[in-house]
XYZ file of C-alpha atoms in Angstrom:
408
model
C 0.000 0.000 0.000
C 2.744 2.399 0.817
C 5.270 1.635 -1.865
C 8.168 1.814 0.579
C 10.940 -0.732 0.779
C 12.624 -1.602 4.040
C 16.257 -2.166 4.783
C 17.198 -5.840 5.132
C 18.023 -5.425 8.828
C 14.587 -4.051 9.776
C 13.186 -7.458 10.759
C 13.704 -7.339 14.522
C 10.827 -9.438 15.904
C 9.785 -12.938 14.928
C 6.138 -13.938 14.666
C 5.970 -14.707 18.384
C 7.369 -11.266 19.201
C 4.932 -9.556 16.856
C 1.998 -11.359 18.433
C 3.299 -10.396 21.868
C 3.524 -6.657 21.174
C 0.116 -6.659 19.488
C -1.518 -8.511 22.400
C 0.153 -6.228 24.946
C -0.927 -3.073 23.120
C -4.501 -4.382 22.822
C -4.605 -4.932 26.602
C -2.929 -1.650 27.532
C -5.040 0.409 25.105
C -8.270 -1.066 26.496
C -7.080 -0.231 30.007
C -5.670 3.214 29.237
C -8.677 4.371 27.222
C -11.116 2.876 29.716
C -9.562 4.455 32.812
C -8.106 7.721 31.520
C -11.011 8.637 29.212
C -14.225 6.656 29.646
C -14.317 6.645 33.442
C -14.655 10.425 33.583
C -18.128 10.760 31.983
C -19.393 8.054 34.339
C -17.966 9.807 37.418
C -18.543 13.450 36.484
C -22.051 13.667 37.982
C -20.837 12.158 41.259
C -17.857 14.519 41.330
C -20.124 17.516 40.788
C -22.583 16.402 43.463
C -19.826 15.808 46.018
C -17.720 18.910 45.384
C -20.239 21.459 44.153
C -18.119 22.065 41.039
C -20.341 22.475 37.978
C -20.304 19.990 35.122
C -19.024 22.582 32.607
C -16.105 23.357 34.939
C -15.332 19.645 35.305
C -15.572 19.083 31.548
C -13.172 21.976 30.988
C -10.576 20.163 33.129
C -10.937 17.068 30.968
C -10.717 19.185 27.799
C -7.444 20.657 29.076
C -6.141 17.111 29.449
C -6.866 16.537 25.765
C -4.981 19.711 24.870
C -2.014 18.478 26.918
C -2.231 15.102 25.167
C -2.199 16.768 21.752
C 0.865 18.885 22.520
C 2.671 15.926 24.103
C 2.033 13.787 21.032
C 4.345 15.886 18.846
C 7.619 15.186 20.712
C 6.435 11.669 21.563
C 6.149 10.817 17.872
C 9.633 12.168 17.204
C 11.124 10.137 20.069
C 9.371 6.932 19.019
C 10.744 7.293 15.488
C 14.245 7.282 17.006
C 14.145 4.798 19.888
C 10.832 2.946 19.740
C 7.751 2.890 21.989
C 8.907 0.931 25.042
C 10.455 3.686 27.164
C 7.966 6.354 26.061
C 4.820 4.314 26.721
C 6.145 2.891 29.995
C 6.999 6.423 31.168
C 3.522 7.610 30.159
C 1.959 4.835 32.225
C 4.123 5.736 35.212
C 3.010 9.385 34.952
C -0.656 8.400 34.562
C -0.896 6.643 37.920
C 0.065 9.548 40.251
C -1.923 11.888 38.000
C -5.099 9.975 38.830
C -4.119 9.943 42.504
C -3.890 13.733 42.377
C -7.324 13.909 40.746
C -8.761 11.579 43.383
C -7.316 13.556 46.299
C -7.832 17.073 44.889
C -9.203 19.364 47.616
C -9.810 22.234 45.213
C -10.185 23.025 41.525
C -6.581 24.139 40.818
C -5.215 20.799 42.024
C -7.991 18.933 40.197
C -7.018 20.749 37.001
C -3.319 20.068 37.598
C -4.048 16.356 37.955
C -5.916 16.283 34.660
C -3.218 18.219 32.821
C -0.661 15.672 34.063
C -3.010 12.872 33.011
C -3.236 14.485 29.570
C 0.543 14.417 29.240
C 0.388 10.709 30.053
C -2.380 10.174 27.479
C -0.165 11.685 24.788
C 2.346 8.916 25.494
C 0.028 5.910 25.865
C -3.084 6.250 23.676
C -3.548 5.589 19.948
C -0.816 7.647 18.205
C 2.202 6.000 19.915
C 0.582 2.562 19.635
C -0.089 3.159 15.935
C 3.528 4.228 15.424
C 4.778 1.079 17.164
C 2.710 -1.315 15.083
C 3.325 0.538 11.818
C 7.110 0.171 12.192
C 7.183 -3.339 13.653
C 4.634 -4.897 11.296
C 5.922 -3.349 8.067
C 3.717 -4.220 5.101
C 1.180 -5.948 7.387
C 0.526 -2.868 9.497
C -3.090 -2.375 8.369
C -4.228 -5.716 9.778
C -2.387 -5.024 13.045
C -4.005 -1.583 13.377
C -7.423 -3.076 12.646
C -6.997 -5.656 15.425
C -5.779 -2.998 17.861
C -8.703 -0.656 17.239
C -11.170 -3.541 17.477
C -9.774 -4.424 20.894
C -9.600 -0.824 22.111
C -13.232 -0.422 21.107
C -14.033 -2.604 24.117
C -12.646 0.002 26.530
C -15.994 1.629 27.266
C -17.726 -1.765 27.307
C -15.376 -2.973 30.053
C -14.651 0.120 32.106
C -17.894 2.141 31.986
C -19.872 -0.555 33.842
C -16.920 -1.309 36.147
C -16.616 2.371 37.031
C -20.366 2.620 37.614
C -20.276 -0.422 39.904
C -17.363 0.988 41.897
C -18.901 4.426 42.381
C -22.185 2.828 43.475
C -20.311 0.968 46.220
C -17.732 3.600 47.126
C -17.375 7.297 46.258
C -15.711 8.830 43.207
C -12.400 9.395 44.992
C -12.098 5.750 46.062
C -13.144 4.695 42.572
C -10.267 6.631 41.013
C -7.889 5.083 43.553
C -8.985 1.585 42.515
C -8.722 2.476 38.835
C -5.225 3.900 39.374
C -4.135 0.599 40.908
C -5.556 -1.325 37.932
C -3.774 1.049 35.555
C -0.469 0.544 37.369
C -0.750 -3.246 37.477
C -1.617 -3.653 33.787
C 0.032 -0.868 31.815
C 3.364 -0.202 33.524
C 4.701 -3.794 33.328
C 2.814 -4.314 30.072
C 4.669 -1.532 28.295
C 7.988 -2.131 30.045
C 8.122 -5.906 29.509
C 5.778 -6.487 26.594
C 7.278 -3.938 24.186
C 10.838 -5.236 24.400
C 12.655 -6.038 21.183
C 14.999 -4.267 18.817
C 13.444 -1.269 17.113
C 13.654 -1.675 13.323
C 15.435 0.790 11.096
C 12.982 3.114 9.342
C 11.940 1.989 5.869
C 13.697 3.729 3.003
C 11.418 5.866 0.812
C 11.316 5.085 -2.892
C 10.219 7.126 -5.891
C 9.411 10.809 -5.525
C 8.212 10.941 -1.918
C 10.206 13.341 0.289
C 12.881 11.778 2.460
C 12.922 14.822 4.755
C 9.875 14.909 7.027
C 9.852 18.712 6.747
C 9.036 18.453 3.036
C 5.968 16.393 3.864
C 4.772 18.423 6.869
C 5.039 21.718 4.948
C 3.230 20.463 1.865
C -0.248 21.529 0.779
C -1.323 17.903 0.862
C -0.401 17.622 4.554
C -2.294 20.823 5.383
C -5.324 19.566 3.454
C -5.139 16.226 5.279
C -5.079 17.877 8.711
C -7.962 20.217 7.875
C -10.072 17.458 6.302
C -9.562 14.995 9.159
C -9.999 17.776 11.731
C -13.352 18.893 10.315
C -14.447 15.277 9.903
C -13.477 14.457 13.491
C -15.319 17.551 14.712
C -18.540 16.537 12.960
C -18.275 12.884 13.982
C -17.429 13.407 17.657
C -19.779 16.333 18.221
C -22.404 14.021 16.756
C -21.678 11.028 18.964
C -21.328 13.008 22.193
C -24.636 14.807 21.601
C -26.537 11.800 20.277
C -28.398 11.045 23.503
C -29.819 14.585 23.890
C -30.751 14.579 20.186
C -32.659 11.307 20.564
C -34.395 12.486 23.742
C -35.397 15.631 21.843
C -36.943 13.329 19.224
C -39.001 11.488 21.851
C -36.696 8.652 22.920
C -36.625 7.609 26.554
C -33.219 8.079 28.220
C -32.706 4.314 28.404
C -33.525 3.785 24.721
C -31.276 6.707 23.773
C -28.411 5.164 25.759
C -29.046 1.778 24.113
C -28.946 3.417 20.686
C -25.631 5.033 21.543
C -24.324 1.584 22.460
C -25.554 0.143 19.178
C -23.546 2.852 17.419
C -20.499 1.456 19.198
C -21.305 -1.959 17.766
C -21.417 -0.305 14.354
C -17.848 0.903 14.881
C -16.715 -2.702 15.293
C -18.362 -3.645 11.995
C -16.671 -0.713 10.267
C -13.238 -1.698 11.524
C -13.764 -5.315 10.505
C -14.557 -4.154 6.975
C -11.577 -1.811 6.593
C -9.056 -4.373 5.333
C -11.010 -5.335 2.172
C -11.902 -1.678 1.626
C -8.228 -0.667 1.786
C -7.282 -3.408 -0.662
C -9.795 -2.230 -3.268
C -9.651 1.561 -3.036
C -7.138 4.393 -3.214
C -6.266 6.725 -0.358
C -8.118 9.597 -2.059
C -11.254 7.535 -2.583
C -11.275 6.325 1.018
C -10.997 9.725 2.655
C -13.515 11.425 0.347
C -16.116 8.650 0.555
C -15.891 8.233 4.331
C -16.080 11.977 4.971
C -19.052 12.178 2.606
C -20.636 9.264 4.486
C -20.008 11.149 7.731
C -21.876 14.106 6.271
C -24.763 11.932 5.080
C -25.223 10.034 8.349
C -24.969 13.223 10.414
C -27.546 14.972 8.229
C -29.917 12.010 8.443
C -29.737 12.106 12.229
C -30.955 15.693 12.001
C -33.694 14.905 9.484
C -35.325 11.549 10.253
C -37.756 11.347 13.152
C -39.004 7.754 13.443
C -37.501 5.549 16.142
C -36.511 2.708 13.808
C -34.903 5.038 11.276
C -32.934 6.929 13.934
C -31.600 3.682 15.423
C -30.590 2.437 11.969
C -28.825 5.704 11.114
C -27.053 5.736 14.498
C -25.664 2.268 13.782
C -24.597 3.397 10.315
C -22.930 6.489 11.757
C -21.017 4.234 14.141
C -19.870 2.077 11.236
C -18.539 5.176 9.466
C -16.711 6.296 12.628
C -15.057 2.892 12.864
C -13.647 3.218 9.360
C -12.705 6.856 10.001
C -10.446 5.804 12.904
C -8.440 3.512 10.617
C -8.287 6.066 7.823
C -6.677 8.446 10.298
C -4.311 5.722 11.541
C -3.119 4.875 8.015
C -3.238 8.351 6.452
C 0.484 9.139 6.849
C 1.721 5.774 5.580
C -0.681 5.837 2.637
C 0.774 9.158 1.474
C 4.374 9.420 2.692
C 5.348 5.931 3.794
C 6.425 4.827 7.264
C 9.883 6.439 7.409
C 8.797 9.359 9.604
C 5.434 7.980 10.729
C 5.748 8.839 14.430
C 6.801 12.435 13.827
C 4.290 13.160 11.055
C 1.452 11.370 12.820
C 2.134 13.420 15.954
C 1.991 16.642 13.950
C -1.199 15.532 12.230
C -2.893 14.229 15.378
C -2.272 17.249 17.614
C -4.839 19.629 16.058
C -7.290 16.767 15.546
C -7.177 15.825 19.242
C -7.709 19.483 20.188
C -10.714 19.698 17.880
C -12.113 16.460 19.315
C -11.776 17.928 22.819
C -13.843 20.947 21.785
C -16.430 18.990 19.800
C -18.782 17.897 22.643
C -19.104 21.450 23.968
C -19.402 22.896 20.459
C -22.243 20.526 19.577
C -24.158 21.678 22.640
C -23.450 25.322 21.814
C -24.705 24.835 18.243
C -27.938 23.306 19.535
C -28.497 26.324 21.798
C -27.718 28.735 18.960
C -29.964 27.022 16.391
C -32.744 26.128 18.802
C -32.540 22.337 18.468
C -30.109 19.455 18.252
C -31.581 18.485 14.890
C -30.568 21.832 13.376
C -27.119 21.534 14.951
C -26.609 18.172 13.224
C -27.359 19.753 9.845
C -24.567 22.290 10.442
C -22.216 19.490 11.463
C -23.128 17.663 8.252
C -22.273 20.749 6.197
C -18.834 20.875 7.847
C -18.293 17.215 6.928
C -19.140 18.040 3.283
C -16.433 20.706 3.326
C -14.064 18.139 4.854
C -14.753 15.707 2.004
C -13.987 18.362 -0.606
C -10.725 19.284 1.108
C -9.857 15.616 1.543
C -9.632 15.243 -2.227
C -6.594 17.562 -2.135
C -4.796 15.598 0.598
C -2.786 13.417 -1.806
C 0.769 14.563 -2.666
C 1.214 15.608 -6.295
C 4.353 13.565 -6.699
C 3.558 9.925 -6.527
C 5.759 6.877 -6.314
C 6.177 4.888 -9.456
C 3.312 2.480 -9.915
C 1.208 3.907 -7.080
C -2.088 5.581 -7.949
C -3.403 8.367 -5.695
């Protein structure tokens, strides 16, 4: 897919080693996503009730953690390109544990915010981008299948940790719950990254054809700018849509329980989308994939704002989840599809930073749009229009100079 060739000495892990790092990353991504990200929405109401801090103030602390994660991802990608993921991801896990302890013990908002900013720094070193960089380099030409398996596994994070967090907070309080979760994080991720990601880091693949060898040539290109803008707008529409789906459905007459079930069915749709990515990638070009999926994002988002029947809304929500599942893998493979894997960590960090920031703002922005337009349905139509713009820009995200024999 990438048209790159690798140096003969790049093979550094045998099949057993490759299976080990993939299994370890699946386990640590489920745990990291579940505890660092998905536990917060479950606990936020309890935190607000106990402390008197408003939900918008609490959400702002979590959004700051996403900003810290985005900024951390840039140097993390550069370091992983040089030395591999083991030290970086193990260090991120070590930082994550005391960060959660600070959050759990915070007596006031400044310390609560400080804990989340530290947790965000840890997220930048342990969530998807560094894991994607690890598998892309280690798996070589088979990286797409490895990324698909990883994202399928990580999709279980909310399934595992949302109910576990809810059960813990029902029995204890939110502070004790975070203490328990911090212990789980320490037991699974610190030794997992330190011991499971051992192995010689391969040399970077050597670019062929007309692709730039210098990462600066790629990052300063119009195609790179178009890619970041297209994926950023697409992520904004998709994540504002998913985080505001429950209020939209309640506005349309759903009960809260049915709205929550529909949101869960959208998660099942993501799994289907990720399962289907491998045959899609084999039969389409990078340009076709990004344009079609962003257009599908626009269509599904618009339909959520238009249709009103219960059955139709559930069906569209599942379809929107399927599109989001494919979108995740398009983002994971975007750099390699266009510029090869030579500077994947560095370029993916540069690409991911603004996208993560946009994703952090998306839930609040979706709510603000609904207040401005008077309904969630109208807000979804605006989000759909942004996704249409993203699809048009996505068509320009392919470098003009192509490798010999590789179609855009």
